[in-house]
């Protein structure tokens, strides 16, 4: 009885299939890591925006107020705008948060509505 092994073609085809599968796994992992980094930055920016909205409501920060805040070792720039709404009894505060001082690429924009005090 003669034992039979794999031919060279069969081994090459198996290696090609494995290589394609490995490349797909590496691409998926890389994409996941990149998305996780973006999600982390967005979350930190949202926290800064929420903090500044609270500050604006309880410390009476004025329209146009801006500054910096450090969150998780990252310096964030924030700016507050007061917006008019269609209903004259309500106004809105909008906080924009960015990693750049010119706010060219905002990471988070959070808006809160409140009743205008007469």
JSON list of C-alpha atoms in Angstrom, two decimals:
[
{"chain": "A", "resi": 1, "resn": "UNK", "atom": "CA", "xyz": [0.00, 0.00, 0.00]},
{"chain": "A", "resi": 2, "resn": "UNK", "atom": "CA", "xyz": [1.32, 3.35, -0.99]},
{"chain": "A", "resi": 3, "resn": "UNK", "atom": "CA", "xyz": [0.82, 6.45, 1.27]},
{"chain": "A", "resi": 4, "resn": "UNK", "atom": "CA", "xyz": [-0.18, 9.58, -0.46]},
{"chain": "A", "resi": 5, "resn": "UNK", "atom": "CA", "xyz": [0.55, 13.18, 0.76]},
{"chain": "A", "resi": 6, "resn": "UNK", "atom": "CA", "xyz": [-0.49, 16.58, -0.46]},
{"chain": "A", "resi": 7, "resn": "UNK", "atom": "CA", "xyz": [0.71, 17.83, -3.80]},
{"chain": "A", "resi": 8, "resn": "UNK", "atom": "CA", "xyz": [2.55, 21.11, -4.12]},
{"chain": "A", "resi": 9, "resn": "UNK", "atom": "CA", "xyz": [-0.52, 22.73, -5.75]},
{"chain": "A", "resi": 10, "resn": "UNK", "atom": "CA", "xyz": [-2.77, 21.71, -2.84]},
{"chain": "A", "resi": 11, "resn": "UNK", "atom": "CA", "xyz": [-0.31, 23.14, -0.31]},
{"chain": "A", "resi": 12, "resn": "UNK", "atom": "CA", "xyz": [-0.04, 26.43, -2.25]},
{"chain": "A", "resi": 13, "resn": "UNK", "atom": "CA", "xyz": [-3.82, 26.76, -2.51]},
{"chain": "A", "resi": 14, "resn": "UNK", "atom": "CA", "xyz": [-4.20, 26.10, 1.24]},
{"chain": "A", "resi": 15, "resn": "UNK", "atom": "CA", "xyz": [-1.52, 28.70, 2.03]},
{"chain": "A", "resi": 16, "resn": "UNK", "atom": "CA", "xyz": [-3.20, 31.27, -0.23]},
{"chain": "A", "resi": 17, "resn": "UNK", "atom": "CA", "xyz": [-6.56, 30.71, 1.47]},
{"chain": "A", "resi": 18, "resn": "UNK", "atom": "CA", "xyz": [-4.94, 31.06, 4.90]},
{"chain": "A", "resi": 19, "resn": "UNK", "atom": "CA", "xyz": [-3.12, 34.25, 3.82]},
{"chain": "A", "resi": 20, "resn": "UNK", "atom": "CA", "xyz": [-6.35, 35.84, 2.56]},
{"chain": "A", "resi": 21, "resn": "UNK", "atom": "CA", "xyz": [-8.13, 34.95, 5.81]},
{"chain": "A", "resi": 22, "resn": "UNK", "atom": "CA", "xyz": [-5.25, 36.37, 7.88]},
{"chain": "A", "resi": 23, "resn": "UNK", "atom": "CA", "xyz": [-5.27, 39.63, 5.90]},
{"chain": "A", "resi": 24, "resn": "UNK", "atom": "CA", "xyz": [-9.03, 39.97, 6.43]},
{"chain": "A", "resi": 25, "resn": "UNK", "atom": "CA", "xyz": [-8.63, 39.46, 10.19]},
{"chain": "A", "resi": 26, "resn": "UNK", "atom": "CA", "xyz": [-5.78, 42.00, 10.37]},
{"chain": "A", "resi": 27, "resn": "UNK", "atom": "CA", "xyz": [-7.82, 44.58, 8.42]},
{"chain": "A", "resi": 28, "resn": "UNK", "atom": "CA", "xyz": [-10.84, 44.09, 10.67]},
{"chain": "A", "resi": 29, "resn": "UNK", "atom": "CA", "xyz": [-8.70, 44.44, 13.80]},
{"chain": "A", "resi": 30, "resn": "UNK", "atom": "CA", "xyz": [-6.99, 47.58, 12.51]},
{"chain": "A", "resi": 31, "resn": "UNK", "atom": "CA", "xyz": [-10.34, 49.14, 11.63]},
{"chain": "A", "resi": 32, "resn": "UNK", "atom": "CA", "xyz": [-11.71, 48.27, 15.08]},
{"chain": "A", "resi": 33, "resn": "UNK", "atom": "CA", "xyz": [-8.73, 49.85, 16.85]},
{"chain": "A", "resi": 34, "resn": "UNK", "atom": "CA", "xyz": [-9.07, 53.03, 14.77]},
{"chain": "A", "resi": 35, "resn": "UNK", "atom": "CA", "xyz": [-12.81, 53.24, 15.52]},
{"chain": "A", "resi": 36, "resn": "UNK", "atom": "CA", "xyz": [-12.15, 52.74, 19.23]},
{"chain": "A", "resi": 37, "resn": "UNK", "atom": "CA", "xyz": [-9.73, 55.69, 19.24]},
{"chain": "A", "resi": 38, "resn": "UNK", "atom": "CA", "xyz": [-12.30, 57.94, 17.52]},
{"chain": "A", "resi": 39, "resn": "UNK", "atom": "CA", "xyz": [-15.01, 56.83, 19.94]},
{"chain": "A", "resi": 40, "resn": "UNK", "atom": "CA", "xyz": [-12.77, 57.64, 22.91]},
{"chain": "A", "resi": 41, "resn": "UNK", "atom": "CA", "xyz": [-12.12, 61.17, 21.60]},
{"chain": "A", "resi": 42, "resn": "UNK", "atom": "CA", "xyz": [-15.84, 61.77, 20.95]},
{"chain": "A", "resi": 43, "resn": "UNK", "atom": "CA", "xyz": [-16.73, 60.56, 24.44]},
{"chain": "A", "resi": 44, "resn": "UNK", "atom": "CA", "xyz": [-14.18, 62.85, 26.09]},
{"chain": "A", "resi": 45, "resn": "UNK", "atom": "CA", "xyz": [-15.41, 65.80, 24.02]},
{"chain": "A", "resi": 46, "resn": "UNK", "atom": "CA", "xyz": [-19.02, 65.03, 25.02]},
{"chain": "A", "resi": 47, "resn": "UNK", "atom": "CA", "xyz": [-18.00, 65.03, 28.69]},
{"chain": "A", "resi": 48, "resn": "UNK", "atom": "CA", "xyz": [-16.35, 68.44, 28.31]},
{"chain": "A", "resi": 49, "resn": "UNK", "atom": "CA", "xyz": [-19.46, 69.80, 26.55]},
{"chain": "A", "resi": 50, "resn": "UNK", "atom": "CA", "xyz": [-21.76, 68.45, 29.27]},
{"chain": "A", "resi": 51, "resn": "UNK", "atom": "CA", "xyz": [-19.54, 69.96, 31.98]},
{"chain": "A", "resi": 52, "resn": "UNK", "atom": "CA", "xyz": [-19.58, 73.35, 30.28]},
{"chain": "A", "resi": 53, "resn": "UNK", "atom": "CA", "xyz": [-23.37, 73.27, 29.81]},
{"chain": "A", "resi": 54, "resn": "UNK", "atom": "CA", "xyz": [-23.73, 72.64, 33.54]},
{"chain": "A", "resi": 55, "resn": "UNK", "atom": "CA", "xyz": [-21.26, 75.43, 34.29]},
{"chain": "A", "resi": 56, "resn": "UNK", "atom": "CA", "xyz": [-23.19, 77.79, 32.02]},
{"chain": "A", "resi": 57, "resn": "UNK", "atom": "CA", "xyz": [-26.46, 77.04, 33.78]},
{"chain": "A", "resi": 58, "resn": "UNK", "atom": "CA", "xyz": [-25.14, 77.24, 37.35]},
{"chain": "A", "resi": 59, "resn": "UNK", "atom": "CA", "xyz": [-22.25, 79.72, 37.08]},
{"chain": "A", "resi": 60, "resn": "UNK", "atom": "CA", "xyz": [-23.93, 82.04, 34.59]},
{"chain": "A", "resi": 61, "resn": "UNK", "atom": "CA", "xyz": [-21.32, 81.82, 31.83]},
{"chain": "A", "resi": 62, "resn": "UNK", "atom": "CA", "xyz": [-22.09, 84.45, 29.21]},
{"chain": "A", "resi": 63, "resn": "UNK", "atom": "CA", "xyz": [-22.71, 84.17, 25.49]},
{"chain": "A", "resi": 64, "resn": "UNK", "atom": "CA", "xyz": [-19.37, 83.92, 23.70]},
{"chain": "A", "resi": 65, "resn": "UNK", "atom": "CA", "xyz": [-17.51, 82.54, 26.71]},
{"chain": "A", "resi": 66, "resn": "UNK", "atom": "CA", "xyz": [-14.67, 80.25, 25.75]},
{"chain": "A", "resi": 67, "resn": "UNK", "atom": "CA", "xyz": [-11.72, 78.54, 27.33]},
{"chain": "A", "resi": 68, "resn": "UNK", "atom": "CA", "xyz": [-9.86, 75.27, 27.73]},
{"chain": "A", "resi": 69, "resn": "UNK", "atom": "CA", "xyz": [-10.40, 72.20, 29.85]},
{"chain": "A", "resi": 70, "resn": "UNK", "atom": "CA", "xyz": [-8.19, 69.18, 30.31]},
{"chain": "A", "resi": 71, "resn": "UNK", "atom": "CA", "xyz": [-9.95, 65.84, 30.19]},
{"chain": "A", "resi": 72, "resn": "UNK", "atom": "CA", "xyz": [-7.97, 62.58, 30.46]},
{"chain": "A", "resi": 73, "resn": "UNK", "atom": "CA", "xyz": [-4.73, 64.41, 29.74]},
{"chain": "A", "resi": 74, "resn": "UNK", "atom": "CA", "xyz": [-6.07, 66.03, 26.56]},
{"chain": "A", "resi": 75, "resn": "UNK", "atom": "CA", "xyz": [-6.57, 69.78, 26.27]},
{"chain": "A", "resi": 76, "resn": "UNK", "atom": "CA", "xyz": [-9.95, 70.71, 24.80]},
{"chain": "A", "resi": 77, "resn": "UNK", "atom": "CA", "xyz": [-11.13, 74.10, 23.59]},
{"chain": "A", "resi": 78, "resn": "UNK", "atom": "CA", "xyz": [-14.75, 75.02, 24.28]},
{"chain": "A", "resi": 79, "resn": "UNK", "atom": "CA", "xyz": [-17.03, 77.87, 23.27]},
{"chain": "A", "resi": 80, "resn": "UNK", "atom": "CA", "xyz": [-20.57, 78.79, 24.37]},
{"chain": "A", "resi": 81, "resn": "UNK", "atom": "CA", "xyz": [-23.16, 80.45, 22.14]},
{"chain": "A", "resi": 82, "resn": "UNK", "atom": "CA", "xyz": [-26.61, 81.62, 23.09]},
{"chain": "A", "resi": 83, "resn": "UNK", "atom": "CA", "xyz": [-29.11, 80.93, 20.32]},
{"chain": "A", "resi": 84, "resn": "UNK", "atom": "CA", "xyz": [-32.57, 82.30, 19.70]},
{"chain": "A", "resi": 85, "resn": "UNK", "atom": "CA", "xyz": [-35.38, 79.87, 19.03]},
{"chain": "A", "resi": 86, "resn": "UNK", "atom": "CA", "xyz": [-38.65, 80.26, 17.18]},
{"chain": "A", "resi": 87, "resn": "UNK", "atom": "CA", "xyz": [-40.44, 80.35, 20.53]},
{"chain": "A", "resi": 88, "resn": "UNK", "atom": "CA", "xyz": [-39.61, 83.67, 22.24]},
{"chain": "A", "resi": 89, "resn": "UNK", "atom": "CA", "xyz": [-40.13, 82.06, 25.65]},
{"chain": "A", "resi": 90, "resn": "UNK", "atom": "CA", "xyz": [-37.17, 79.73, 25.12]},
{"chain": "A", "resi": 91, "resn": "UNK", "atom": "CA", "xyz": [-33.49, 80.14, 24.34]},
{"chain": "A", "resi": 92, "resn": "UNK", "atom": "CA", "xyz": [-30.75, 77.64, 23.68]},
{"chain": "A", "resi": 93, "resn": "UNK", "atom": "CA", "xyz": [-27.18, 77.32, 24.82]},
{"chain": "A", "resi": 94, "resn": "UNK", "atom": "CA", "xyz": [-24.81, 75.56, 22.45]},
{"chain": "A", "resi": 95, "resn": "UNK", "atom": "CA", "xyz": [-21.40, 74.32, 23.55]},
{"chain": "A", "resi": 96, "resn": "UNK", "atom": "CA", "xyz": [-18.84, 73.47, 20.88]},
{"chain": "A", "resi": 97, "resn": "UNK", "atom": "CA", "xyz": [-15.76, 71.44, 21.84]},
{"chain": "A", "resi": 98, "resn": "UNK", "atom": "CA", "xyz": [-12.69, 70.96, 19.68]},
{"chain": "A", "resi": 99, "resn": "UNK", "atom": "CA", "xyz": [-9.05, 69.98, 19.97]},
{"chain": "A", "resi": 100, "resn": "UNK", "atom": "CA", "xyz": [-8.10, 72.99, 17.82]},
{"chain": "A", "resi": 101, "resn": "UNK", "atom": "CA", "xyz": [-8.42, 76.58, 19.03]},
{"chain": "A", "resi": 102, "resn": "UNK", "atom": "CA", "xyz": [-10.06, 77.72, 15.78]},
{"chain": "A", "resi": 103, "resn": "UNK", "atom": "CA", "xyz": [-12.91, 75.15, 16.16]},
{"chain": "A", "resi": 104, "resn": "UNK", "atom": "CA", "xyz": [-12.40, 74.08, 12.53]},
{"chain": "A", "resi": 105, "resn": "UNK", "atom": "CA", "xyz": [-13.15, 70.44, 13.37]},
{"chain": "A", "resi": 106, "resn": "UNK", "atom": "CA", "xyz": [-15.50, 70.27, 16.36]},
{"chain": "A", "resi": 107, "resn": "UNK", "atom": "CA", "xyz": [-15.47, 66.96, 18.19]},
{"chain": "A", "resi": 108, "resn": "UNK", "atom": "CA", "xyz": [-18.76, 67.62, 20.00]},
{"chain": "A", "resi": 109, "resn": "UNK", "atom": "CA", "xyz": [-21.65, 70.08, 19.84]},
{"chain": "A", "resi": 110, "resn": "UNK", "atom": "CA", "xyz": [-24.19, 69.95, 22.64]},
{"chain": "A", "resi": 111, "resn": "UNK", "atom": "CA", "xyz": [-27.30, 72.11, 22.88]},
{"chain": "A", "resi": 112, "resn": "UNK", "atom": "CA", "xyz": [-29.65, 72.69, 25.79]},
{"chain": "A", "resi": 113, "resn": "UNK", "atom": "CA", "xyz": [-32.93, 74.61, 25.82]},
{"chain": "A", "resi": 114, "resn": "UNK", "atom": "CA", "xyz": [-34.18, 76.70, 28.72]},
{"chain": "A", "resi": 115, "resn": "UNK", "atom": "CA", "xyz": [-37.03, 79.04, 29.53]},
{"chain": "A", "resi": 116, "resn": "UNK", "atom": "CA", "xyz": [-36.31, 82.75, 29.24]},
{"chain": "A", "resi": 117, "resn": "UNK", "atom": "CA", "xyz": [-36.73, 84.49, 32.58]},
{"chain": "A", "resi": 118, "resn": "UNK", "atom": "CA", "xyz": [-38.86, 87.62, 32.39]}
]
